Coordinates of C-alpha atoms and ligand atoms in Angstrom, one line a residue:
M1 CA 9.2 -96.4 11.1
D2 CA 6.4 -94.0 12.1
V3 CA 7.1 -90.8 10.2
K4 CA 3.8 -89.1 11.4
G5 CA 4.0 -85.9 9.4
K6 CA 7.6 -85.1 10.3
N7 CA 10.1 -84.7 7.5
F8 CA 12.0 -88.0 7.7
T9 CA 12.6 -88.2 4.0
R10 CA 16.3 -87.4 4.0
F11 CA 16.8 -89.6 7.1
L12 CA 15.1 -92.5 5.3
E13 CA 16.9 -91.9 2.0
R14 CA 20.3 -92.0 3.7
Q15 CA 19.3 -95.1 5.5
Q16 CA 18.3 -96.7 2.2
A17 CA 21.6 -95.6 0.5
H18 CA 23.6 -97.0 3.4
N19 CA 21.8 -100.3 3.2
D20 CA 22.2 -100.5 -0.5
Q21 CA 25.9 -100.4 -0.1
H22 CA 25.8 -103.9 1.5
D23 CA 24.1 -105.3 -1.6
A24 CA 23.9 -108.8 -2.8
R25 CA 26.9 -108.3 -5.2
A26 CA 29.3 -107.2 -2.4
K27 CA 28.1 -110.1 -0.2
A28 CA 28.5 -112.6 -3.0
K29 CA 32.1 -111.3 -3.7
Q30 CA 33.1 -111.9 -0.1
H31 CA 31.3 -115.3 0.1
S32 CA 33.0 -116.4 -3.2
K33 CA 36.3 -116.1 -1.4
G34 CA 35.1 -118.2 1.6
K35 CA 34.7 -115.0 3.7
L36 CA 31.8 -113.4 5.5
T37 CA 30.9 -109.8 5.2
A38 CA 31.9 -107.1 7.7
W39 CA 28.3 -107.1 9.1
E40 CA 27.9 -110.9 9.2
R41 CA 31.1 -111.0 11.3
I42 CA 29.8 -108.4 13.8
D43 CA 26.5 -110.4 14.1
I44 CA 28.4 -113.5 15.1
L45 CA 30.8 -111.8 17.4
F46 CA 28.3 -109.8 19.5
D47 CA 25.4 -111.0 21.6
E48 CA 22.2 -110.9 19.5
D49 CA 20.9 -107.5 18.7
T50 CA 23.2 -105.6 21.0
F51 CA 25.6 -103.9 18.5
E52 CA 25.2 -100.2 18.0
E53 CA 27.0 -98.6 15.0
V54 CA 28.7 -95.3 15.3
D55 CA 29.7 -93.0 12.4
A56 CA 27.8 -95.0 9.8
Y57 CA 27.5 -92.0 7.5
V58 CA 30.9 -90.5 7.5
T59 CA 32.3 -90.3 4.0
P60 CA 35.8 -89.6 2.5
D61 CA 36.1 -85.9 1.7
K62 CA 38.0 -86.1 -1.6
T63 CA 36.8 -88.0 -4.7
D64 CA 39.9 -87.6 -6.7
T65 CA 43.3 -87.4 -5.2
G66 CA 45.1 -86.9 -8.5
F67 CA 46.1 -90.5 -8.4
G68 CA 42.8 -92.3 -8.7
K69 CA 39.4 -92.0 -7.2
V70 CA 38.4 -92.6 -3.6
Q71 CA 35.1 -94.4 -3.4
Q72 CA 32.4 -92.2 -1.8
A73 CA 31.0 -94.9 0.4
Y74 CA 29.1 -94.2 3.5
G75 CA 31.2 -95.4 6.4
D76 CA 34.4 -95.5 4.3
G77 CA 34.8 -99.3 4.4
V78 CA 34.8 -99.8 8.2
I79 CA 32.0 -100.4 10.7
I80 CA 32.7 -99.2 14.2
G81 CA 30.6 -99.5 17.3
H82 CA 29.9 -101.1 20.6
G83 CA 27.8 -104.0 21.9
L84 CA 27.8 -106.8 24.4
I85 CA 29.8 -110.0 24.3
R86 CA 28.6 -112.5 26.9
G87 CA 26.8 -109.6 28.5
R88 CA 29.9 -107.4 28.8
L89 CA 30.5 -104.1 27.0
T90 CA 33.0 -104.4 24.1
F91 CA 34.1 -102.1 21.3
A92 CA 35.0 -103.2 17.8
Y93 CA 35.7 -102.2 14.2
S94 CA 35.1 -104.4 11.2
Q95 CA 36.8 -103.6 7.9
D96 CA 34.8 -104.1 4.7
F97 CA 37.0 -105.5 1.9
T98 CA 34.4 -104.7 -0.7
V99 CA 35.1 -101.0 -0.3
M100 CA 38.5 -100.3 -1.8
G101 CA 39.9 -103.6 -0.5
G102 CA 39.4 -102.5 3.1
S103 CA 42.2 -100.1 2.6
L104 CA 42.8 -97.5 5.3
G105 CA 42.3 -93.8 4.3
S106 CA 42.1 -90.9 6.6
V107 CA 38.4 -91.1 7.3
H108 CA 38.6 -94.9 7.8
A109 CA 41.5 -94.3 10.2
A110 CA 39.7 -91.6 12.1
K111 CA 36.8 -93.9 12.7
I112 CA 39.0 -96.6 14.1
M113 CA 40.8 -94.1 16.3
K114 CA 37.4 -92.8 17.6
I115 CA 36.3 -96.2 18.7
Q116 CA 39.8 -97.0 20.2
D117 CA 39.5 -93.8 22.3
M118 CA 36.0 -94.8 23.4
A119 CA 37.1 -98.3 24.4
L120 CA 40.0 -96.8 26.5
K121 CA 37.8 -94.2 28.1
M122 CA 35.2 -96.8 29.0
G123 CA 37.7 -99.4 30.1
A124 CA 36.3 -102.1 27.8
P125 CA 38.0 -104.6 25.4
M126 CA 38.7 -103.4 21.9
I127 CA 38.5 -105.9 19.0
G128 CA 39.6 -105.3 15.4
L129 CA 38.2 -107.4 12.6
I130 CA 40.8 -107.0 9.9
D131 CA 40.3 -107.5 6.1
S132 CA 42.5 -104.9 4.5
G133 CA 45.0 -104.2 1.7
G134 CA 46.8 -101.8 4.1
A135 CA 47.4 -98.0 3.6
R136 CA 45.1 -96.6 0.9
I137 CA 47.5 -95.8 -1.9
Q138 CA 45.5 -92.9 -3.3
E139 CA 45.5 -91.0 -0.1
G140 CA 49.2 -91.1 0.4
V141 CA 50.6 -89.7 3.6
A142 CA 47.1 -89.2 5.2
S143 CA 46.8 -93.0 5.2
L144 CA 50.2 -93.4 6.8
A145 CA 49.4 -90.8 9.4
G146 CA 46.1 -92.7 10.1
Y147 CA 48.0 -95.9 10.8
A148 CA 50.5 -94.1 13.1
G149 CA 47.5 -92.7 15.1
I150 CA 46.0 -96.2 15.4
F151 CA 49.4 -97.6 16.6
H152 CA 49.7 -94.8 19.1
R153 CA 46.4 -95.7 20.6
N154 CA 47.2 -99.4 20.6
V155 CA 50.2 -98.6 22.7
Q156 CA 48.4 -96.2 25.0
S157 CA 45.8 -98.9 25.6
S158 CA 48.3 -101.7 26.1
G159 CA 48.0 -103.1 29.6
V160 CA 44.9 -101.0 30.3
I161 CA 42.2 -102.8 28.2
P162 CA 42.5 -106.1 26.4
Q163 CA 43.0 -105.7 22.7
I164 CA 42.3 -108.5 20.2
S165 CA 42.9 -108.6 16.5
V166 CA 41.1 -111.0 14.2
I167 CA 42.6 -111.5 10.7
L168 CA 39.8 -112.5 8.3
G169 CA 41.4 -111.8 4.9
P170 CA 44.5 -109.9 3.9
A171 CA 46.4 -107.8 6.5
A172 CA 48.9 -106.2 4.3
G173 CA 51.5 -103.5 5.0
G174 CA 50.4 -101.1 7.8
A175 CA 47.5 -103.5 8.6
V176 CA 49.9 -105.9 10.4
Y177 CA 51.4 -103.6 12.9
S178 CA 48.3 -102.8 14.9
P179 CA 47.7 -106.6 15.5
A180 CA 51.3 -107.0 16.4
I181 CA 50.9 -104.5 19.3
T182 CA 47.6 -106.0 20.5
D183 CA 47.4 -108.8 23.0
F184 CA 46.0 -111.7 21.0
V185 CA 46.0 -112.3 17.2
F186 CA 43.4 -114.7 15.7
M187 CA 43.6 -116.0 12.2
T188 CA 41.3 -118.0 10.0
D189 CA 42.9 -120.9 8.2
Q190 CA 43.3 -120.6 4.4
T191 CA 41.4 -117.3 4.0
S192 CA 43.6 -114.9 6.0
Y193 CA 47.2 -113.8 5.6
M194 CA 49.5 -111.2 7.1
F195 CA 52.7 -109.7 5.6
V196 CA 54.6 -106.4 5.6
T197 CA 55.4 -106.8 1.9
G198 CA 53.4 -109.1 -0.4
P199 CA 54.4 -111.7 -2.9
N200 CA 54.7 -109.1 -5.7
V201 CA 57.3 -107.0 -3.8
V202 CA 59.1 -110.2 -2.8
K203 CA 59.3 -111.1 -6.5
E204 CA 60.5 -107.7 -7.5
V205 CA 63.1 -107.2 -4.8
L206 CA 64.4 -110.7 -4.3
N207 CA 63.2 -112.5 -7.4
E208 CA 61.6 -115.1 -5.3
D209 CA 58.2 -116.7 -6.0
V210 CA 56.0 -117.3 -3.0
S211 CA 52.2 -117.7 -2.6
L212 CA 50.1 -115.6 -0.2
N213 CA 49.6 -118.6 2.1
D214 CA 53.3 -119.6 2.1
L215 CA 54.4 -116.1 2.8
G216 CA 51.9 -115.2 5.6
G217 CA 49.1 -117.7 6.0
A218 CA 47.7 -118.9 9.3
G219 CA 50.1 -121.9 9.3
V220 CA 53.2 -119.7 8.9
H221 CA 52.2 -117.3 11.6
S222 CA 50.9 -119.9 14.2
K223 CA 53.8 -122.3 13.8
K224 CA 56.8 -120.4 12.6
S225 CA 56.7 -116.7 13.3
G226 CA 54.6 -116.8 16.5
V227 CA 52.6 -113.7 15.3
A228 CA 49.2 -115.5 15.4
H229 CA 48.1 -117.0 18.7
L230 CA 44.9 -118.7 17.7
V231 CA 43.8 -120.3 14.5
Y232 CA 40.4 -121.7 13.6
P233 CA 39.3 -123.5 10.4
D234 CA 36.6 -120.9 9.5
E235 CA 35.4 -117.5 10.3
E236 CA 32.4 -118.5 12.5
N237 CA 34.7 -120.6 14.8
T238 CA 37.3 -117.9 14.8
L239 CA 34.7 -115.3 16.1
M240 CA 33.3 -117.8 18.6
G241 CA 36.9 -118.3 19.8
V242 CA 37.2 -114.6 20.5
R243 CA 34.0 -114.8 22.6
Q244 CA 35.5 -117.7 24.5
L245 CA 38.8 -115.9 25.1
L246 CA 37.0 -112.9 26.4
A247 CA 35.4 -115.0 29.1
Y248 CA 38.8 -115.3 30.8
L249 CA 39.7 -111.6 30.6
P250 CA 38.8 -108.7 32.8
S251 CA 37.4 -105.6 31.0
N252 CA 40.4 -103.6 32.1
N253 CA 43.4 -103.5 34.3
M254 CA 41.5 -102.3 37.3
E255 CA 39.2 -105.3 37.4
N256 CA 39.5 -109.0 37.9
S257 CA 38.4 -111.7 35.4
P258 CA 34.8 -112.9 35.7
E259 CA 34.4 -115.9 37.9
M260 CA 32.4 -118.9 36.9
E261 CA 30.1 -121.1 38.9
L262 CA 31.4 -124.7 39.2
S263 CA 29.2 -127.4 37.6
S264 CA 28.3 -130.4 39.6
D265 CA 30.6 -132.7 37.7
E266 CA 33.6 -130.6 38.6
T267 CA 37.1 -132.0 38.9
S268 CA 37.6 -133.7 42.3
D269 CA 40.0 -132.1 44.7
V270 CA 42.0 -135.3 45.1
E271 CA 43.2 -136.8 41.8
E272 CA 45.1 -140.1 42.2
K273 CA 46.1 -140.3 38.5
L274 CA 48.5 -137.5 39.2
R275 CA 50.7 -139.8 41.3
D276 CA 51.5 -141.9 38.3
I277 CA 51.9 -139.2 35.6
V278 CA 55.7 -138.7 36.0
P279 CA 57.4 -141.8 34.6
D280 CA 60.0 -143.7 36.7
D281 CA 62.6 -143.2 34.0
P282 CA 63.7 -139.5 34.3
N283 CA 64.4 -139.3 30.6
K284 CA 60.9 -140.5 29.6
P285 CA 58.5 -137.8 28.5
Y286 CA 54.9 -137.2 29.5
D287 CA 52.3 -134.7 28.5
V288 CA 52.2 -131.7 30.8
K289 CA 48.8 -130.8 29.4
E290 CA 47.4 -133.8 31.1
V291 CA 48.7 -132.4 34.4
I292 CA 47.0 -129.1 33.6
R293 CA 43.7 -130.7 32.7
L294 CA 43.7 -132.9 35.9
N295 CA 44.2 -129.8 38.1
V296 CA 42.0 -127.1 36.6
D297 CA 38.2 -127.0 36.6
K298 CA 36.8 -129.4 33.9
R299 CA 37.0 -128.1 30.3
S300 CA 38.4 -124.8 31.5
F301 CA 41.8 -125.0 29.9
Y302 CA 42.1 -122.6 27.0
E303 CA 45.5 -122.9 25.3
I304 CA 47.2 -120.0 23.6
A305 CA 49.7 -120.4 20.8
E306 CA 49.3 -124.1 20.8
N307 CA 51.4 -124.7 17.7
Y308 CA 54.3 -122.4 18.4
A309 CA 57.3 -123.2 20.6
Q310 CA 55.5 -126.3 21.9
N311 CA 58.2 -126.9 24.5
I312 CA 56.3 -124.4 26.6
V313 CA 52.6 -124.5 27.1
I314 CA 50.6 -121.4 28.0
G315 CA 47.0 -120.7 28.5
F316 CA 44.1 -119.8 30.8
G317 CA 42.2 -122.1 33.1
R318 CA 40.0 -121.8 36.1
L319 CA 40.6 -123.1 39.6
D320 CA 37.4 -123.3 41.7
G321 CA 35.8 -120.9 39.2
K322 CA 38.6 -118.3 39.3
V323 CA 40.8 -117.6 36.3
I324 CA 44.5 -118.3 36.3
G325 CA 47.2 -118.1 33.7
I326 CA 49.3 -121.2 33.3
V327 CA 52.9 -121.5 32.1
A328 CA 54.2 -125.1 31.9
N329 CA 57.3 -126.7 30.5
Q330 CA 56.4 -129.5 28.0
P331 CA 58.7 -132.6 28.5
K332 CA 57.2 -134.0 25.3
V333 CA 58.9 -131.4 23.1
L334 CA 62.6 -130.8 23.2
A335 CA 62.5 -132.4 26.6
G336 CA 60.9 -129.1 27.9
T337 CA 64.1 -127.1 27.5
L338 CA 63.9 -123.3 27.3
D339 CA 64.9 -121.9 24.0
I340 CA 64.5 -118.5 22.3
N341 CA 61.0 -119.0 21.0
S342 CA 59.6 -120.5 24.2
S343 CA 61.2 -117.7 26.2
N344 CA 59.5 -115.1 24.1
K345 CA 56.2 -117.0 24.2
G346 CA 56.3 -117.4 27.9
A347 CA 57.5 -113.9 28.7
R348 CA 54.8 -112.2 26.7
F349 CA 52.1 -114.2 28.3
I350 CA 53.4 -113.5 31.8
R351 CA 53.4 -109.8 31.0
F352 CA 49.8 -110.0 29.8
C353 CA 48.6 -111.9 33.0
D354 CA 50.5 -109.5 35.2
A355 CA 49.0 -106.4 33.5
F356 CA 45.5 -107.8 33.8
N357 CA 45.6 -109.2 37.4
I358 CA 45.5 -112.8 36.4
P359 CA 47.4 -115.0 38.9
L360 CA 50.1 -117.3 37.5
L361 CA 50.6 -121.0 38.0
I362 CA 53.9 -122.4 36.8
L363 CA 54.3 -126.2 36.2
E364 CA 58.0 -126.9 36.0
D365 CA 59.9 -129.7 34.4
V366 CA 62.9 -128.3 32.6
P367 CA 66.4 -129.7 32.2
G368 CA 67.8 -126.3 31.3
F369 CA 68.3 -124.0 28.4
L370 CA 68.6 -125.6 25.0
P371 CA 72.3 -125.8 24.2
G372 CA 73.8 -125.0 20.7
I373 CA 75.5 -122.6 18.4
D374 CA 72.2 -121.6 16.8
Q375 CA 70.7 -120.7 20.1
E376 CA 73.7 -118.8 21.4
H377 CA 74.3 -116.9 18.2
N378 CA 70.7 -115.9 17.9
G379 CA 70.6 -114.5 21.4
I380 CA 69.3 -117.0 23.9
I381 CA 71.0 -114.9 26.6
R382 CA 68.9 -111.9 25.6
H383 CA 65.7 -113.8 25.0
G384 CA 65.9 -116.1 28.0
A385 CA 66.4 -113.0 30.1
K386 CA 62.8 -111.9 29.1
M387 CA 61.2 -114.8 31.0
L388 CA 63.3 -114.1 34.0
Y389 CA 62.5 -110.4 33.9
A390 CA 58.8 -111.0 33.3
F391 CA 58.5 -113.2 36.3
A392 CA 60.6 -111.1 38.6
D393 CA 58.7 -107.9 37.6
S394 CA 55.2 -109.3 38.0
T395 CA 53.1 -108.5 41.1
V396 CA 50.2 -110.9 40.6
P397 CA 50.1 -114.1 42.8
R398 CA 52.4 -116.7 41.4
I399 CA 52.8 -120.3 42.4
T400 CA 55.3 -122.8 41.1
V401 CA 54.9 -126.6 41.3
I402 CA 58.1 -128.5 40.4
L403 CA 57.0 -131.7 38.8
R404 CA 60.3 -133.2 37.9
K405 CA 63.4 -131.4 36.6
S406 CA 64.5 -128.1 37.8
Y407 CA 68.1 -127.7 36.8
G408 CA 70.5 -124.8 36.7
G409 CA 69.4 -121.4 35.3
A410 CA 66.0 -122.9 34.5
Y411 CA 65.4 -123.4 38.3
C412 CA 66.0 -119.7 38.8
V413 CA 64.0 -118.6 35.8
M414 CA 60.8 -120.6 36.4
N415 CA 59.5 -118.4 39.2
S416 CA 61.8 -119.7 41.9
K417 CA 61.3 -118.5 45.5
N418 CA 64.1 -115.9 45.2
L419 CA 62.7 -114.5 42.0
G420 CA 59.5 -113.7 44.0
G421 CA 57.5 -116.9 43.8
D422 CA 54.8 -116.7 46.5
F423 CA 54.3 -120.4 47.0
N424 CA 56.8 -122.9 45.6
F425 CA 55.7 -126.5 45.8
A426 CA 57.5 -129.7 44.6
W427 CA 56.3 -133.2 43.9
P428 CA 58.4 -136.0 45.4
T429 CA 59.6 -136.7 41.9
A430 CA 61.3 -133.3 41.7
E431 CA 65.0 -133.1 40.8
I432 CA 66.4 -129.7 41.9
A433 CA 70.2 -129.1 41.4
V434 CA 72.8 -127.1 39.5
M435 CA 72.8 -129.8 36.8
G436 CA 71.6 -133.3 36.1
P437 CA 73.4 -136.4 37.7
E438 CA 75.3 -137.5 34.6
G439 CA 76.7 -134.0 33.9
A440 CA 77.6 -133.4 37.5
V441 CA 79.3 -136.7 38.0
A442 CA 81.3 -136.3 34.8
I443 CA 82.7 -132.9 36.0
L444 CA 83.2 -133.7 39.7
Y445 CA 84.7 -137.2 39.2
R446 CA 86.6 -136.7 35.9
K447 CA 89.9 -138.0 37.2
E448 CA 88.4 -140.9 39.2
L449 CA 86.3 -142.0 36.2
A450 CA 89.3 -141.8 33.9
A451 CA 91.2 -144.1 36.2
S452 CA 88.3 -146.6 36.6
D453 CA 88.2 -150.1 35.0
D454 CA 84.4 -149.9 34.7
Q455 CA 83.5 -146.3 34.0
A456 CA 79.8 -147.1 33.2
A457 CA 79.2 -148.9 36.5
M458 CA 81.0 -146.2 38.4
K459 CA 79.0 -143.4 36.7
K460 CA 75.8 -145.2 37.4
E461 CA 76.6 -145.6 41.1
L462 CA 77.7 -142.0 41.5
A463 CA 74.6 -140.7 39.6
A464 CA 72.4 -142.7 42.0
K465 CA 74.2 -141.3 45.0
Y466 CA 73.9 -137.7 43.5
R467 CA 70.1 -138.2 43.2
I468 CA 69.9 -139.2 46.9
E469 CA 72.2 -136.5 48.2
I470 CA 71.5 -133.6 45.8
A471 CA 69.0 -133.9 43.0
N472 CA 65.8 -134.2 45.0
P473 CA 63.2 -131.9 46.5
Y474 CA 64.1 -132.4 50.1
V475 CA 67.3 -130.3 50.2
A476 CA 65.4 -127.3 48.9
D477 CA 62.5 -128.1 51.2
E478 CA 64.8 -128.1 54.2
R479 CA 66.4 -124.8 53.2
G480 CA 63.0 -123.1 52.6
F481 CA 63.5 -122.7 48.9
I482 CA 60.5 -124.9 48.5
D483 CA 57.5 -124.3 50.8
E484 CA 56.2 -127.8 50.8
V485 CA 56.8 -131.2 49.1
I486 CA 53.2 -132.2 48.2
D487 CA 51.4 -135.4 47.3
P488 CA 50.7 -135.0 43.5
A489 CA 47.1 -136.2 44.1
E490 CA 46.5 -133.2 46.3
T491 CA 47.9 -130.6 44.0
R492 CA 44.5 -129.0 43.0
L493 CA 43.5 -128.7 46.7
K494 CA 46.8 -127.1 47.6
L495 CA 46.6 -124.7 44.7
I496 CA 43.1 -123.6 45.5
R497 CA 44.0 -122.9 49.1
A498 CA 47.3 -121.2 48.1
F499 CA 45.7 -118.9 45.6
E500 CA 43.0 -118.1 48.1
A501 CA 45.7 -117.1 50.6
L502 CA 47.2 -114.8 47.9
E503 CA 44.0 -113.0 46.9
T504 CA 44.9 -109.9 48.9
K505 CA 48.5 -109.8 47.7
Q506 CA 49.7 -106.3 47.6
I507 CA 53.2 -105.3 46.5
D508 CA 54.5 -102.2 45.0
N509 CA 57.6 -102.2 42.8
P510 CA 59.8 -99.1 43.1
A511 CA 58.4 -96.0 41.4
R512 CA 59.9 -95.5 38.0
K513 CA 58.9 -94.5 34.5
H514 CA 59.2 -98.1 33.3
G515 CA 61.7 -100.9 33.6
N516 CA 64.0 -101.8 30.7
I517 CA 63.0 -105.4 29.7
P518 CA 65.6 -106.9 27.5
L519 CA 63.5 -106.7 24.3
Ligands
HXC601 C1 43.9 -98.8 -2.4 C2 43.5 -101.0 -2.6 C3 44.6 -101.3 -1.8 C4 45.4 -100.3 -1.2 C5 43.7 -103.2 -2.5 N1 43.0 -102.2 -3.0 N2 44.7 -102.7 -1.7 N3 43.2 -99.7 -2.9 N4 45.0 -99.0 -1.5 N5 46.4 -100.5 -0.4 C6 41.8 -102.3 -3.9 C7 42.2 -102.8 -5.3 O1 42.7 -101.8 -6.1 C8 40.8 -103.4 -5.7 O2 40.1 -102.3 -6.2 C9 40.2 -103.9 -4.5 O3 40.9 -103.2 -3.4 C10 40.4 -105.3 -4.2 O4 41.7 -105.7 -4.4 P1 42.2 -106.9 -5.3 O5 43.7 -106.7 -5.6 O6 41.3 -107.0 -6.5 O7 41.9 -108.1 -4.3 P2 42.8 -109.5 -4.1 O8 43.1 -110.1 -5.4 O9 42.0 -110.3 -3.2 O10 44.2 -109.0 -3.5 C11 44.2 -108.4 -2.2 C12 45.6 -107.9 -1.9 C13 46.0 -106.9 -3.0 C14 46.6 -109.0 -1.8 C15 45.5 -107.2 -0.5 O11 44.9 -106.0 -3.2 C16 47.2 -106.1 -2.7 O12 48.3 -106.6 -2.8 N6 47.0 -104.9 -2.2 C17 48.1 -104.0 -1.9 C18 48.7 -104.5 -0.6 C19 49.9 -103.7 -0.1 O13 51.0 -103.7 -0.6 N7 49.6 -102.8 0.9 C20 50.6 -102.1 1.5 C21 50.3 -100.6 1.4 S1 51.7 -99.8 2.1 P3 39.0 -102.5 -7.4 O14 38.5 -101.1 -7.7 O15 39.7 -103.1 -8.5 O16 37.9 -103.4 -6.8 C22 51.3 -99.7 3.8 C23 52.4 -99.1 4.6 C24 51.9 -98.6 5.9 O17 50.4 -100.2 4.2 C25 53.1 -98.7 6.9 C26 52.7 -98.5 8.3 C27 53.8 -99.0 9.2

């Protein structure tokens, strides 16, 4: 720096002291745990040389709280600032575990709140890189108040700007609830974990032994709890994943997602493979992800929560360069039935897409809700209602394609015409009815079947008749519940045209403070 006679001494001293904090020892400590430093993470996340730090020199105001010292580190263990990701303005904070375990004291919290406020004011995405032991114990209630302030801002920003949390170490205690409110949670395998109370407390209270990973590792949260939506094997890939996700999202709820130019090897508009994808045997599964990939622009499908509630598939894709959200039943898992977890997964995704102007494509093949004591006792009525509510309440363009089964309540739920579906298409393989042939025949012909000499043959014959008369797409088509029965090979073309026709869709729900979704 050119100091040219001016008194820059203090400026340079402070700068040096700030840089010294990120010394080789702190770096080595992080690296020895298989983790990157707070700055290394920022450097990967943002476009090269675009990040500007804010509040680098704020310092905690108390050295000793009466219950241990608070480290007088410049920045108080968190970097905040703004920069560009794929050329678009983005705000972020990155916690530094080498400063008091990334714990959140009042100054640390005030910095996060400051950057949250800026992101909201500017209408730009907010990303939290989390590596924290939770509320700073020495600072007591001031830490708790700090968390509450952050949560409040998370909620105010919800549905206005995309909020993403990236867990890159511990997220303990209060550190879990901000991610829980944000739209997407990323975790890094083996080096990140999230829990409200850690293994020590579990041991003390319940006398149970559990490791950090078994209690709240990436595997637990991506497969069992559904808290984490995306998991990558290491930090670099995790941060690159965040960059990838942002390419599908608008900067705020007043904008649309960025469009992408199609490359020359783009998916052809007529795809004959789709004609053979649904097996002749109605009980045979197939992979709905194949249907998705054959319809969206090449390599554009970005799946969310891949390992959780796999009976429903959700994710983003592009059709002719334009972003859509996809909700698809997966016949390969639990026959594509709707259960508690898949309803929660689907409903939250629908709400996100609706809040951020992302049109919805629904690919339907669902025999119904998953029956059973477990499901009923744990509230499938309440949870299943969330999907229904989310679809009915959303104002973005929404198109359903019934690929095969569409039975009972599941027909209604999966964005049926009367739930507000804008275009409802069906393939010739669709089966639309109150229930499947076997169940229907058993109820309607109970007495006749009981009296028959050859029940199996009679059942088979009646089931075949039921398919011809009732469980097909043509009855719905002739009644207008389906807009068109389409050739599967032309699905992409139909969808591109239908979404184009819906681009100016404008509907206003009745004025109200907010609806009461069955949480
Ligand atoms: C102050 C903390 C801290 C905390 C860690 N440190 N957590 N300091 N407050 N919450 C400090 C440690 O004292 C240590 O300081 C340094 O950070 C590194 O921590 P280690 O324990 O050495 O690291 P590691 O072995 O990797 O273990 C990480 C950990 C563990 C699993 C996160 O530190 C831990 O269990 N911390 C407490 C987690 C917790 O229970 N938090 C909940 C707080 S209550 P030195 O000086 O030795 O380097 C809460 C409620 C909010 O958050 C509720 C809102 C809804």
